[in-house]
Short mmCIF file of C-alpha atoms and ligand atoms in Angstrom, two decimals:
data_model
loop_
_atom_site.label_atom_id
_atom_site.label_comp_id
_atom_site.label_asym_id
_atom_site.label_seq_id
_atom_site.Cartn_x
_atom_site.Cartn_y
_atom_site.Cartn_z
CA MET A 100 -50.60 -86.86 -177.05
CA ARG A 101 -51.41 -88.30 -173.68
CA ASP A 102 -53.31 -91.48 -173.28
CA LYS A 103 -54.58 -91.16 -169.75
CA PRO A 104 -57.98 -92.48 -168.80
CA THR A 105 -60.34 -89.87 -167.44
CA PRO A 106 -62.30 -91.05 -164.40
CA GLY A 107 -65.94 -90.12 -164.49
CA THR A 108 -65.94 -89.62 -168.22
CA LYS A 109 -67.05 -92.58 -170.25
CA ALA A 110 -65.36 -91.78 -173.50
CA ALA A 111 -66.24 -93.98 -176.41
CA ARG A 112 -63.39 -96.00 -177.71
CA CYS A 113 -62.65 -97.24 -181.15
CA PRO A 114 -63.80 -100.88 -181.38
CA ILE A 115 -61.00 -101.54 -183.83
CA CYS A 116 -57.90 -100.30 -182.10
CA GLY A 117 -59.20 -99.11 -178.74
CA LYS A 118 -58.16 -95.51 -179.11
CA PRO A 119 -60.50 -92.72 -178.11
CA SER A 120 -63.03 -92.21 -180.85
CA ALA A 121 -63.17 -89.08 -182.94
CA PRO A 122 -66.37 -87.05 -182.50
CA SER A 123 -66.97 -86.93 -186.23
CA LEU A 124 -66.17 -90.60 -186.75
CA ARG A 125 -67.76 -92.21 -183.71
CA PRO A 126 -67.44 -94.81 -182.62
CA PHE A 127 -64.25 -95.01 -184.62
CA CYS A 128 -61.08 -93.04 -184.20
CA SER A 129 -60.24 -92.68 -187.83
CA GLU A 130 -61.56 -93.21 -191.32
CA ARG A 131 -59.24 -96.18 -191.58
CA CYS A 132 -60.76 -97.98 -188.61
CA LYS A 133 -64.19 -97.16 -189.93
CA GLN A 134 -63.35 -98.92 -193.16
CA VAL A 135 -61.88 -101.87 -191.29
CA ASP A 136 -65.07 -102.33 -189.32
CA LEU A 137 -67.14 -102.00 -192.46
CA GLY A 138 -65.03 -104.65 -194.12
CA ARG A 139 -65.50 -106.99 -191.18
CA TRP A 140 -69.21 -106.43 -191.19
CA LEU A 141 -69.45 -107.12 -194.88
CA SER A 142 -67.30 -110.23 -194.76
CA GLY A 143 -69.43 -111.48 -191.88
CA SER A 144 -72.53 -110.78 -193.89
CA TYR A 145 -71.17 -112.74 -196.81
CA ALA A 146 -70.11 -115.69 -194.69
CA VAL A 147 -72.01 -118.84 -195.45
CA PRO A 148 -74.03 -120.15 -192.51
CA GLY A 149 -72.57 -123.37 -191.21
CA THR A 150 -69.06 -122.50 -192.28
CA PRO A 151 -66.76 -121.92 -189.34
CA VAL A 152 -65.14 -118.53 -189.54
CA GLU A 153 -61.51 -118.44 -188.59
CA PRO A 154 -60.46 -115.37 -186.68
CA GLU A 155 -57.94 -113.31 -188.55
CA ASP A 156 -55.16 -111.77 -186.62
CA LYS A 157 -53.37 -109.88 -189.30
CA THR A 158 -51.79 -106.68 -188.29
CA GLU A 159 -50.79 -104.68 -191.26
CA GLY A 160 -49.74 -101.15 -190.78
ZN1 ZN B 292 -59.24 -96.94 -184.34
#
């Protein structure tokens, strides 16, 4: 699978991993990334205002 950018075509990219998004899962590339984003959104929603949120940089396969 090639990963070459196509000039002139603004393809949506997965906000999670940056891969080209899947048409059926836009803007995500996979169900997994979709769940990841959902989890982030929820955790952000549950965050208490005034509490500094530390950015997580975990990369688990
Ligand atoms: Zn992705």
